[in-house]
Amino acid sequence: MMRTLFLHPPSFDGFDGGAGSRYQARREIRSFWYPTWLAQPAALVPESRLVDAPPAGLTLEEVAPLAKDYELAILHTSTPSFASDVRVAEALKDMNPRLRLGFVGAHVATEPVAALKASPAIEFVARSEFDFTIREVAEGRPLATVDGLSYRVGDRVVHNRERAVLEDMDRLPFVVDVYRRDLRVEDYFIGYLRHPYVSLYTGRGCRSRCTFCLWPQTVGGHRYRTRSADHVAEEIAVARGYFPQVKEYFFDDDTFTDDLPRAEAIARRLGPMGVTWSCNAKANVPYETLKVLRDHGLRLLLVGYESGNQSILNNVRKGIRLDVARRFTRDCRQLGITIHGTFILGLPGETRETIEETIRFAREIDPHTLQVSIAAPYPDTEMHRQAVENGWLPEDGAALVDGRGVQASALSYPHLTHAEIFDSVEAFYRRFYFRPAKIATLLMEMARSPEMLRRRLREGVEFFRYLRSRGA
Ligand code: SF4
């Protein structure tokens, strides 16, 4: 095996760009998902090392000398961070010209030629699921024999055949071994999860076909391929031995509730272990399943409501009816399951009126906390194709983040400008959080727990800084 460095490169300050992060940007409050997609091949390559620079606060100057200790470097990139990641790759090659270097991630999976042309420092890119692709490269196999690779031969880019989709997900070794070896769990924060937390995947792919959603359209696919309940329970048991300080486990599958019997089976394994856990869910899980999950340790659901307007949900093929989402939210409240709701402003069909409708909807269903994103047309998604066809992108190209790595409004419509979409995010946050009832709930939560008090105060300061930085 080659000595291999897996690197999530330093980028914008506080940039959360790993695949665990559904929209890759610097957040309103300091947040970091685990670099699980990079940890997975790292678990397949013995003696490798995973460096996750943003949460560790590592700069380019600190990371570049690592190149001297390795024969192979694999960098995870994203559309917003690509230009900066190329500079990191070039700095590594300057430090060690013999270093072999490849990029992974949805951005290079969809645009391998452009990625390889961006810099001679990038020798190859791995398309789609890259776990075993990277292991074979690390074994020293000739690039021409490795499925799923694109690489340069002279001035030409060669695309090897696609790698077969991984069906037996239990072949993937545990990522928590890599977390323990290379990461500090205390470096990872998500505002609505207890700290410290650990997140991992129990399956890949999502059955839904939301037009804006990057991962199923590029890397994961639309079949939910899953690990067995035994395999998941075993990894959680191992993790609990490694990290007794962890307060919560998060299943980062696109939609953990896509397979309800399996979700219940995993819950029934975790319940007797006394594990507190949370997951991504669609707003259509029936009461009976919610109850089983809650009875076996489920604390929180991360739910993509996206919009409070049915036509917009239909436009983006969300596959959710608002009345079902309302019922689901009531059921969760009744069962004591906390919800972090996520919304997107600026989706196709958005108007000033639908923004108003969405804010009213969020206040009505009242998830415990929420997050508001701006519609981000990632390359190779259906929404990007629509945006190109309809002229919704600026002529000079769509920037998904601004110069500080904060989300920007790339789309605009004849009746709704970038600025209106951008400003509506702040209005949404203000009108949701600055209500007496919501403030009282959050104050009560802080009064019950000194740790929560410290944390919410820190997040509050960060949040107000964020609002101020937007010119509030
Ligand atoms: S349900 Fe969620 S994960 Fe699945 S395609 Fe839609 S947005 Fe993506």
Short mmCIF file of C-alpha atoms and ligand atoms in Angstrom, two decimals:
data_model
loop_
_atom_site.label_atom_id
_atom_site.label_comp_id
_atom_site.label_asym_id
_atom_site.label_seq_id
_atom_site.Cartn_x
_atom_site.Cartn_y
_atom_site.Cartn_z
CA MET A 1 0.00 0.00 0.00
CA MET A 2 1.17 3.53 -0.73
CA ARG A 3 1.51 5.87 2.23
CA THR A 4 -1.75 7.77 1.77
CA LEU A 5 -3.00 11.09 3.08
CA PHE A 6 -6.74 11.80 2.92
CA LEU A 7 -7.24 15.53 3.13
CA HIS A 8 -10.24 17.76 3.54
CA PRO A 9 -8.33 20.89 2.54
CA PRO A 10 -8.17 24.18 4.42
CA SER A 11 -10.55 26.61 2.76
CA PHE A 12 -12.73 29.56 3.80
CA ASP A 13 -12.62 30.11 7.56
CA GLY A 14 -15.16 27.74 9.12
CA PHE A 15 -16.07 26.15 5.74
CA ASP A 16 -18.08 22.93 6.08
CA GLY A 17 -17.57 21.28 2.72
CA GLY A 18 -17.62 17.54 3.33
CA ALA A 19 -20.35 15.39 1.90
CA GLY A 20 -22.06 15.23 5.28
CA SER A 21 -22.86 18.85 4.71
CA ARG A 22 -25.92 19.11 2.47
CA TYR A 23 -25.10 22.63 1.34
CA GLN A 24 -21.43 23.37 1.41
CA ALA A 25 -20.78 26.70 3.02
CA ARG A 26 -19.74 28.49 6.14
CA ARG A 27 -22.74 28.49 8.52
CA GLU A 28 -24.45 31.15 10.57
CA ILE A 29 -23.01 29.44 13.64
CA ARG A 30 -19.87 27.30 13.79
CA SER A 31 -20.88 23.85 12.46
CA PHE A 32 -18.95 20.87 11.20
CA TRP A 33 -20.13 17.53 9.90
CA TYR A 34 -17.74 14.59 9.94
CA PRO A 35 -15.77 13.93 6.74
CA THR A 36 -17.40 10.50 6.53
CA TRP A 37 -17.03 10.09 2.78
CA LEU A 38 -13.28 10.57 3.11
CA ALA A 39 -13.07 8.44 6.26
CA GLN A 40 -14.59 5.51 4.37
CA PRO A 41 -11.72 4.95 1.89
CA ALA A 42 -9.29 5.87 4.67
CA ALA A 43 -10.67 2.86 6.56
CA LEU A 44 -9.84 0.71 3.52
CA VAL A 45 -6.21 1.85 3.29
CA PRO A 46 -4.09 0.62 6.20
CA GLU A 47 -1.65 3.11 7.78
CA SER A 48 -3.33 6.04 5.99
CA ARG A 49 -4.11 9.33 7.72
CA LEU A 50 -7.20 11.53 7.48
CA VAL A 51 -6.71 15.27 8.04
CA ASP A 52 -9.86 17.38 8.29
CA ALA A 53 -8.35 20.85 8.15
CA PRO A 54 -11.35 23.22 8.70
CA PRO A 55 -12.57 21.90 12.08
CA ALA A 56 -9.00 21.37 13.26
CA GLY A 57 -8.27 25.01 12.32
CA LEU A 58 -5.32 24.00 10.12
CA THR A 59 -4.01 26.50 7.57
CA LEU A 60 -2.40 25.82 4.20
CA GLU A 61 1.01 26.58 5.70
CA GLU A 62 0.45 23.89 8.34
CA VAL A 63 -0.94 21.30 5.95
CA ALA A 64 1.45 21.64 2.98
CA PRO A 65 4.54 20.13 4.73
CA LEU A 66 2.58 16.90 5.30
CA ALA A 67 3.11 16.18 1.60
CA LYS A 68 6.70 15.16 2.33
CA ASP A 69 5.54 12.20 4.43
CA TYR A 70 3.21 10.63 1.85
CA GLU A 71 3.27 9.01 -1.58
CA LEU A 72 -0.41 9.58 -2.38
CA ALA A 73 -2.83 12.38 -1.42
CA ILE A 74 -6.60 12.24 -1.89
CA LEU A 75 -8.43 15.57 -1.56
CA HIS A 76 -12.19 15.91 -1.11
CA THR A 77 -13.49 18.90 -3.04
CA SER A 78 -16.80 20.68 -3.61
CA THR A 79 -18.10 23.18 -6.15
CA PRO A 80 -17.75 26.22 -3.85
CA SER A 81 -14.27 25.28 -2.63
CA PHE A 82 -12.81 23.85 -5.83
CA ALA A 83 -10.59 26.82 -6.78
CA SER A 84 -9.15 26.98 -3.29
CA ASP A 85 -8.68 23.18 -3.18
CA VAL A 86 -6.66 23.38 -6.41
CA ARG A 87 -4.31 25.88 -4.73
CA VAL A 88 -3.86 23.42 -1.85
CA ALA A 89 -3.09 20.61 -4.33
CA GLU A 90 -0.47 22.78 -6.02
CA ALA A 91 1.12 23.65 -2.68
CA LEU A 92 1.35 19.95 -1.80
CA LYS A 93 2.98 19.18 -5.14
CA ASP A 94 5.43 22.06 -4.69
CA MET A 95 6.40 20.57 -1.36
CA ASN A 96 6.76 17.03 -2.78
CA PRO A 97 6.88 16.82 -6.61
CA ARG A 98 6.81 12.99 -6.46
CA LEU A 99 3.48 13.00 -4.61
CA ARG A 100 0.65 11.41 -6.58
CA LEU A 101 -2.56 13.33 -6.10
CA GLY A 102 -6.24 12.81 -6.87
CA PHE A 103 -9.54 14.57 -6.16
CA VAL A 104 -12.83 13.00 -5.03
CA GLY A 105 -16.31 14.42 -4.44
CA ALA A 106 -19.49 15.22 -6.33
CA HIS A 107 -17.92 18.19 -8.11
CA VAL A 108 -15.25 16.14 -9.88
CA ALA A 109 -17.64 13.23 -10.38
CA THR A 110 -19.80 15.48 -12.54
CA GLU A 111 -17.09 17.54 -14.23
CA PRO A 112 -14.00 15.31 -14.45
CA VAL A 113 -12.55 16.91 -17.58
CA ALA A 114 -12.80 20.47 -16.29
CA ALA A 115 -11.32 19.35 -12.98
CA LEU A 116 -8.32 17.69 -14.61
CA LYS A 117 -7.76 20.68 -16.87
CA ALA A 118 -7.78 23.04 -13.88
CA SER A 119 -4.27 22.09 -12.79
CA PRO A 120 -1.46 19.66 -13.67
CA ALA A 121 -1.23 18.98 -9.92
CA ILE A 122 -4.36 16.81 -10.20
CA GLU A 123 -3.27 13.49 -11.67
CA PHE A 124 -6.66 11.77 -11.51
CA VAL A 125 -10.21 12.14 -10.23
CA ALA A 126 -12.44 9.36 -8.94
CA ARG A 127 -16.01 9.53 -10.17
CA SER A 128 -19.16 8.45 -8.27
CA GLU A 129 -18.60 6.17 -5.25
CA PHE A 130 -14.87 6.22 -4.76
CA ASP A 131 -14.11 3.97 -1.75
CA PHE A 132 -12.71 0.94 -3.58
CA THR A 133 -11.43 3.07 -6.47
CA ILE A 134 -9.08 4.83 -4.08
CA ARG A 135 -8.05 1.62 -2.37
CA GLU A 136 -7.01 0.17 -5.72
CA VAL A 137 -4.99 3.29 -6.53
CA ALA A 138 -3.34 3.07 -3.10
CA GLU A 139 -2.47 -0.58 -3.84
CA GLY A 140 -0.31 0.78 -6.65
CA ARG A 141 -2.35 -0.61 -9.52
CA PRO A 142 -1.85 1.08 -12.93
CA LEU A 143 -4.50 3.80 -13.33
CA ALA A 144 -5.69 2.21 -16.58
CA THR A 145 -6.92 -0.83 -14.62
CA VAL A 146 -8.93 1.04 -11.97
CA ASP A 147 -12.67 1.38 -12.67
CA GLY A 148 -14.25 4.76 -11.95
CA LEU A 149 -11.12 6.85 -12.61
CA SER A 150 -10.55 9.71 -15.03
CA TYR A 151 -6.96 10.75 -15.61
CA ARG A 152 -4.70 12.60 -17.96
CA VAL A 153 -2.56 10.97 -20.65
CA GLY A 154 -0.57 13.75 -22.30
CA ASP A 155 -3.16 16.34 -23.33
CA ARG A 156 -5.98 13.80 -23.35
CA VAL A 157 -8.34 12.87 -20.54
CA VAL A 158 -9.09 9.16 -20.34
CA HIS A 159 -12.24 7.90 -18.61
CA ASN A 160 -12.11 4.34 -17.37
CA ARG A 161 -15.38 2.41 -17.28
CA GLU A 162 -17.80 3.13 -14.44
CA ARG A 163 -17.24 1.35 -11.17
CA ALA A 164 -20.01 -1.11 -10.35
CA VAL A 165 -22.36 0.29 -7.73
CA LEU A 166 -21.61 -1.10 -4.30
CA GLU A 167 -24.44 -3.42 -3.33
CA ASP A 168 -23.09 -5.22 -0.26
CA MET A 169 -22.75 -2.22 2.02
CA ASP A 170 -21.49 -4.42 4.87
CA ARG A 171 -18.21 -4.64 2.93
CA LEU A 172 -17.45 -1.11 4.11
CA PRO A 173 -15.29 -1.10 7.23
CA PHE A 174 -16.27 1.04 10.23
CA VAL A 175 -15.49 4.74 9.90
CA VAL A 176 -15.39 5.16 13.68
CA ASP A 177 -11.97 3.43 13.68
CA VAL A 178 -10.68 6.29 11.50
CA TYR A 179 -12.47 8.91 13.62
CA ARG A 180 -10.70 7.56 16.70
CA ARG A 181 -7.32 7.34 14.99
CA ASP A 182 -7.31 10.74 13.26
CA LEU A 183 -10.05 13.10 14.49
CA ARG A 184 -11.10 14.77 17.73
CA VAL A 185 -14.83 14.30 18.26
CA GLU A 186 -14.95 17.55 20.29
CA ASP A 187 -14.09 19.50 17.09
CA TYR A 188 -17.47 18.63 15.53
CA PHE A 189 -20.48 20.82 16.30
CA ILE A 190 -23.97 20.97 14.88
CA GLY A 191 -26.27 23.48 16.58
CA TYR A 192 -29.20 21.11 17.05
CA LEU A 193 -27.21 18.00 18.02
CA ARG A 194 -25.85 17.34 21.47
CA HIS A 195 -22.14 17.86 21.80
CA PRO A 196 -20.02 15.89 21.25
CA TYR A 197 -21.82 13.86 18.64
CA VAL A 198 -20.74 11.27 16.07
CA SER A 199 -22.35 10.89 12.64
CA LEU A 200 -22.05 8.06 10.17
CA TYR A 201 -23.98 6.43 7.33
CA THR A 202 -26.02 3.25 7.53
CA GLY A 203 -26.85 3.36 3.82
CA ARG A 204 -26.46 5.43 0.66
CA GLY A 205 -28.89 6.80 -1.90
CA CYS A 206 -32.36 8.31 -1.69
CA ARG A 207 -35.55 7.14 -3.34
CA SER A 208 -36.77 10.69 -3.87
CA ARG A 209 -35.87 12.78 -6.88
CA CYS A 210 -35.78 16.34 -5.59
CA THR A 211 -34.44 18.40 -8.48
CA PHE A 212 -32.09 20.49 -6.33
CA CYS A 213 -30.50 17.69 -4.30
CA LEU A 214 -26.87 17.02 -5.13
CA TRP A 215 -26.00 13.66 -3.64
CA PRO A 216 -28.53 11.18 -5.05
CA GLN A 217 -28.15 12.78 -8.50
CA THR A 218 -24.37 12.50 -8.52
CA VAL A 219 -22.88 9.94 -6.15
CA GLY A 220 -25.46 8.02 -4.10
CA GLY A 221 -28.16 7.23 -6.66
CA HIS A 222 -31.88 6.67 -6.19
CA ARG A 223 -31.85 3.23 -4.63
CA TYR A 224 -31.39 3.15 -0.87
CA ARG A 225 -28.54 0.64 -0.44
CA THR A 226 -28.20 -0.27 3.18
CA ARG A 227 -25.99 -1.94 5.74
CA SER A 228 -27.53 -4.67 7.85
CA ALA A 229 -28.96 -3.74 11.25
CA ASP A 230 -26.34 -6.01 12.86
CA HIS A 231 -23.48 -4.21 11.13
CA VAL A 232 -24.81 -0.81 12.22
CA ALA A 233 -25.38 -1.91 15.81
CA GLU A 234 -21.90 -3.38 15.95
CA GLU A 235 -20.32 -0.10 14.80
CA ILE A 236 -22.29 1.87 17.38
CA ALA A 237 -21.16 -0.56 20.10
CA VAL A 238 -17.54 -0.11 19.01
CA ALA A 239 -17.97 3.68 18.93
CA ARG A 240 -19.39 3.75 22.44
CA GLY A 241 -16.27 1.98 23.64
CA TYR A 242 -14.05 4.50 21.84
CA PHE A 243 -15.99 7.65 22.75
CA PRO A 244 -17.69 7.40 26.14
CA GLN A 245 -18.06 11.21 26.08
CA VAL A 246 -20.32 11.20 22.98
CA LYS A 247 -23.89 12.21 23.80
CA GLU A 248 -25.62 11.44 20.55
CA TYR A 249 -25.25 9.45 17.30
CA PHE A 250 -26.54 10.82 14.02
CA PHE A 251 -27.39 8.67 10.99
CA ASP A 252 -26.50 10.86 8.05
CA ASP A 253 -28.17 8.74 5.36
CA ASP A 254 -29.99 10.99 2.88
CA THR A 255 -33.30 9.68 4.16
CA PHE A 256 -32.92 7.15 6.98
CA THR A 257 -36.70 6.66 6.96
CA ASP A 258 -36.81 5.55 3.31
CA ASP A 259 -37.01 1.96 4.55
CA LEU A 260 -39.32 1.96 7.56
CA PRO A 261 -39.04 -1.72 8.60
CA ARG A 262 -35.27 -1.44 8.55
CA ALA A 263 -35.30 1.85 10.50
CA GLU A 264 -37.42 0.09 13.12
CA ALA A 265 -35.06 -2.91 13.14
CA ILE A 266 -32.04 -0.68 13.78
CA ALA A 267 -33.95 1.20 16.49
CA ARG A 268 -34.82 -2.06 18.23
CA ARG A 269 -31.11 -2.93 18.28
CA LEU A 270 -30.09 0.45 19.69
CA GLY A 271 -32.84 0.78 22.28
CA PRO A 272 -31.52 -1.88 24.68
CA MET A 273 -28.03 -0.35 24.35
CA GLY A 274 -29.35 2.92 25.77
CA VAL A 275 -28.13 4.94 22.78
CA THR A 276 -29.53 8.42 22.05
CA TRP A 277 -29.67 8.88 18.30
CA SER A 278 -31.07 11.16 15.57
CA CYS A 279 -31.38 11.00 11.79
CA ASN A 280 -32.55 12.61 8.55
CA ALA A 281 -36.21 11.97 7.76
CA LYS A 282 -38.86 12.90 5.23
CA ALA A 283 -41.99 14.58 6.63
CA ASN A 284 -44.19 11.58 5.94
CA VAL A 285 -43.21 8.97 8.54
CA PRO A 286 -46.33 7.37 10.05
CA TYR A 287 -47.12 7.71 13.75
CA GLU A 288 -46.64 4.00 14.49
CA THR A 289 -43.07 4.02 13.16
CA LEU A 290 -42.26 7.30 14.90
CA LYS A 291 -43.38 5.72 18.16
CA VAL A 292 -41.16 2.66 17.70
CA LEU A 293 -38.18 4.89 16.90
CA ARG A 294 -38.88 7.20 19.85
CA ASP A 295 -39.29 4.25 22.22
CA HIS A 296 -35.82 3.06 21.20
CA GLY A 297 -33.76 6.17 21.63
CA LEU A 298 -34.69 8.52 18.76
CA ARG A 299 -34.32 12.12 19.99
CA LEU A 300 -34.37 14.38 16.92
CA LEU A 301 -35.31 14.31 13.26
CA LEU A 302 -33.71 16.55 10.67
CA VAL A 303 -36.55 17.21 8.25
CA GLY A 304 -36.37 18.89 4.84
CA TYR A 305 -39.69 20.74 4.54
CA GLU A 306 -38.12 23.08 1.95
CA SER A 307 -41.23 25.20 1.26
CA GLY A 308 -44.68 26.02 2.61
CA ASN A 309 -46.10 26.26 -0.89
CA GLN A 310 -47.44 23.09 -2.49
CA SER A 311 -46.73 24.19 -6.08
CA ILE A 312 -43.07 24.75 -5.27
CA LEU A 313 -42.85 21.33 -3.62
CA ASN A 314 -44.37 19.87 -6.77
CA ASN A 315 -42.00 21.88 -8.99
CA VAL A 316 -38.95 20.41 -7.24
CA ARG A 317 -40.50 16.90 -7.04
CA LYS A 318 -40.26 16.79 -3.28
CA GLY A 319 -42.96 14.14 -3.10
CA ILE A 320 -44.50 15.64 0.03
CA ARG A 321 -47.98 17.05 0.66
CA LEU A 322 -48.26 19.93 3.09
CA ASP A 323 -51.14 18.31 4.95
CA VAL A 324 -49.03 15.17 5.49
CA ALA A 325 -46.11 17.31 6.68
CA ARG A 326 -48.42 19.07 9.15
CA ARG A 327 -49.73 15.76 10.51
CA PHE A 328 -46.22 14.32 10.79
CA THR A 329 -45.04 17.40 12.71
CA ARG A 330 -47.99 17.16 15.13
CA ASP A 331 -47.23 13.47 15.67
CA CYS A 332 -43.59 14.23 16.48
CA ARG A 333 -44.62 16.91 18.96
CA GLN A 334 -47.06 14.54 20.63
CA LEU A 335 -44.33 11.89 20.92
CA GLY A 336 -41.74 14.34 22.20
CA ILE A 337 -39.48 13.99 19.14
CA THR A 338 -37.57 17.21 18.48
CA ILE A 339 -37.49 18.53 14.91
CA HIS A 340 -34.85 20.62 13.20
CA GLY A 341 -36.61 21.81 10.04
CA THR A 342 -34.76 22.87 6.92
CA PHE A 343 -36.15 25.26 4.32
CA ILE A 344 -34.91 26.56 0.97
CA LEU A 345 -35.74 29.96 -0.46
CA GLY A 346 -35.44 30.79 -4.15
CA LEU A 347 -36.56 27.45 -5.59
CA PRO A 348 -38.22 27.50 -9.04
CA GLY A 349 -41.64 29.11 -8.77
CA GLU A 350 -40.66 31.27 -5.78
CA THR A 351 -42.31 34.68 -5.48
CA ARG A 352 -42.54 37.25 -2.70
CA GLU A 353 -45.89 35.70 -1.82
CA THR A 354 -44.57 32.12 -1.60
CA ILE A 355 -41.70 33.28 0.62
CA GLU A 356 -44.31 34.82 2.91
CA GLU A 357 -46.31 31.57 2.79
CA THR A 358 -43.23 29.54 3.74
CA ILE A 359 -42.41 31.78 6.69
CA ARG A 360 -46.03 31.51 7.88
CA PHE A 361 -45.93 27.73 7.44
CA ALA A 362 -42.72 27.43 9.48
CA ARG A 363 -44.20 29.53 12.28
CA GLU A 364 -47.36 27.44 12.22
CA ILE A 365 -45.75 23.99 12.37
CA ASP A 366 -43.05 25.42 14.66
CA PRO A 367 -40.12 22.99 14.55
CA HIS A 368 -37.83 23.36 17.56
CA THR A 369 -35.09 24.96 15.44
CA LEU A 370 -34.65 25.62 11.75
CA GLN A 371 -32.18 26.37 9.03
CA VAL A 372 -32.80 28.44 5.93
CA SER A 373 -30.76 27.82 2.79
CA ILE A 374 -30.73 29.57 -0.55
CA ALA A 375 -31.45 27.41 -3.59
CA ALA A 376 -28.04 26.26 -4.88
CA PRO A 377 -27.90 25.01 -8.49
CA TYR A 378 -25.08 22.46 -8.26
CA PRO A 379 -23.75 21.27 -11.64
CA ASP A 380 -25.39 18.14 -13.06
CA THR A 381 -28.56 18.48 -11.02
CA GLU A 382 -31.97 18.82 -12.63
CA MET A 383 -32.35 22.28 -11.12
CA HIS A 384 -29.07 23.40 -12.70
CA ARG A 385 -30.26 22.22 -16.11
CA GLN A 386 -33.54 24.10 -15.64
CA ALA A 387 -31.66 27.21 -14.55
CA VAL A 388 -29.45 27.13 -17.66
CA GLU A 389 -32.42 26.56 -19.99
CA ASN A 390 -34.46 29.36 -18.43
CA GLY A 391 -31.69 31.94 -17.99
CA TRP A 392 -31.93 32.01 -14.18
CA LEU A 393 -28.14 32.11 -13.75
CA PRO A 394 -25.99 35.24 -14.04
CA GLU A 395 -24.02 35.54 -17.28
CA ASP A 396 -20.69 35.43 -15.46
CA GLY A 397 -21.55 32.06 -13.88
CA ALA A 398 -23.19 31.06 -10.63
CA ALA A 399 -21.25 31.58 -7.40
CA LEU A 400 -22.73 29.38 -4.68
CA VAL A 401 -20.87 31.20 -1.90
CA ASP A 402 -19.43 34.67 -1.42
CA GLY A 403 -15.78 35.54 -0.77
CA ARG A 404 -16.08 34.40 2.85
CA GLY A 405 -17.67 31.06 2.03
CA VAL A 406 -21.19 32.14 3.10
CA GLN A 407 -24.07 30.97 0.90
CA ALA A 408 -24.95 33.33 -1.97
CA SER A 409 -28.02 33.57 -4.15
CA ALA A 410 -27.02 32.18 -7.55
CA LEU A 411 -30.53 32.03 -9.02
CA SER A 412 -32.82 34.92 -9.82
CA TYR A 413 -36.09 35.22 -11.68
CA PRO A 414 -37.65 38.03 -13.72
CA HIS A 415 -40.01 38.73 -10.81
CA LEU A 416 -37.59 38.02 -7.92
CA THR A 417 -34.02 39.31 -7.70
CA HIS A 418 -30.92 37.79 -6.09
CA ALA A 419 -31.06 40.50 -3.45
CA GLU A 420 -34.68 39.77 -2.55
CA ILE A 421 -33.96 36.05 -2.14
CA PHE A 422 -30.80 36.77 -0.13
CA ASP A 423 -32.53 39.27 2.17
CA SER A 424 -35.50 36.99 2.75
CA VAL A 425 -33.24 34.51 4.58
CA GLU A 426 -32.60 37.00 7.33
CA ALA A 427 -36.27 38.01 7.48
CA PHE A 428 -37.17 34.33 7.82
CA TYR A 429 -34.78 33.80 10.75
CA ARG A 430 -35.92 36.95 12.50
CA ARG A 431 -39.61 36.23 12.15
CA PHE A 432 -39.19 32.63 13.28
CA TYR A 433 -36.87 33.12 16.25
CA PHE A 434 -37.80 36.58 17.53
CA ARG A 435 -41.23 35.55 18.79
CA PRO A 436 -42.04 35.61 22.51
CA ALA A 437 -43.11 31.94 22.53
CA LYS A 438 -39.98 30.75 20.74
CA ILE A 439 -37.69 32.86 22.92
CA ALA A 440 -39.42 31.49 26.03
CA THR A 441 -38.93 27.88 24.84
CA LEU A 442 -35.23 28.42 24.18
CA LEU A 443 -34.77 30.24 27.52
CA MET A 444 -36.44 27.36 29.35
CA GLU A 445 -34.13 24.92 27.59
CA MET A 446 -31.13 26.96 28.74
CA ALA A 447 -32.44 27.24 32.30
CA ARG A 448 -32.65 23.45 32.51
CA SER A 449 -29.05 22.88 31.47
CA PRO A 450 -25.94 24.98 32.23
CA GLU A 451 -24.20 23.33 29.29
CA MET A 452 -27.03 24.34 26.95
CA LEU A 453 -26.89 27.86 28.40
CA ARG A 454 -23.18 28.20 27.56
CA ARG A 455 -23.70 26.77 24.14
CA ARG A 456 -26.73 28.85 23.16
CA LEU A 457 -25.02 32.02 24.37
CA ARG A 458 -22.03 31.27 22.16
CA GLU A 459 -24.29 30.44 19.23
CA GLY A 460 -26.36 33.56 19.91
CA VAL A 461 -23.27 35.75 19.67
CA GLU A 462 -22.26 34.02 16.42
CA PHE A 463 -25.77 34.36 15.03
CA PHE A 464 -25.97 38.09 15.78
CA ARG A 465 -22.53 38.56 14.19
CA TYR A 466 -23.85 36.77 11.13
CA LEU A 467 -26.91 39.05 10.97
CA ARG A 468 -24.70 42.12 11.40
CA SER A 469 -22.33 40.94 8.67
CA ARG A 470 -25.33 40.84 6.28
CA GLY A 471 -25.78 44.54 6.87
CA ALA A 472 -28.58 44.21 9.43
S1 SF4 B 1 -35.65 13.57 0.06
FE1 SF4 B 1 -33.88 14.74 0.84
S2 SF4 B 1 -32.06 13.50 0.36
FE2 SF4 B 1 -33.77 12.68 -0.86
S3 SF4 B 1 -33.58 13.69 -2.87
FE3 SF4 B 1 -35.01 14.93 -1.60
S4 SF4 B 1 -33.71 16.47 -0.58
FE4 SF4 B 1 -32.35 14.86 -1.37
#
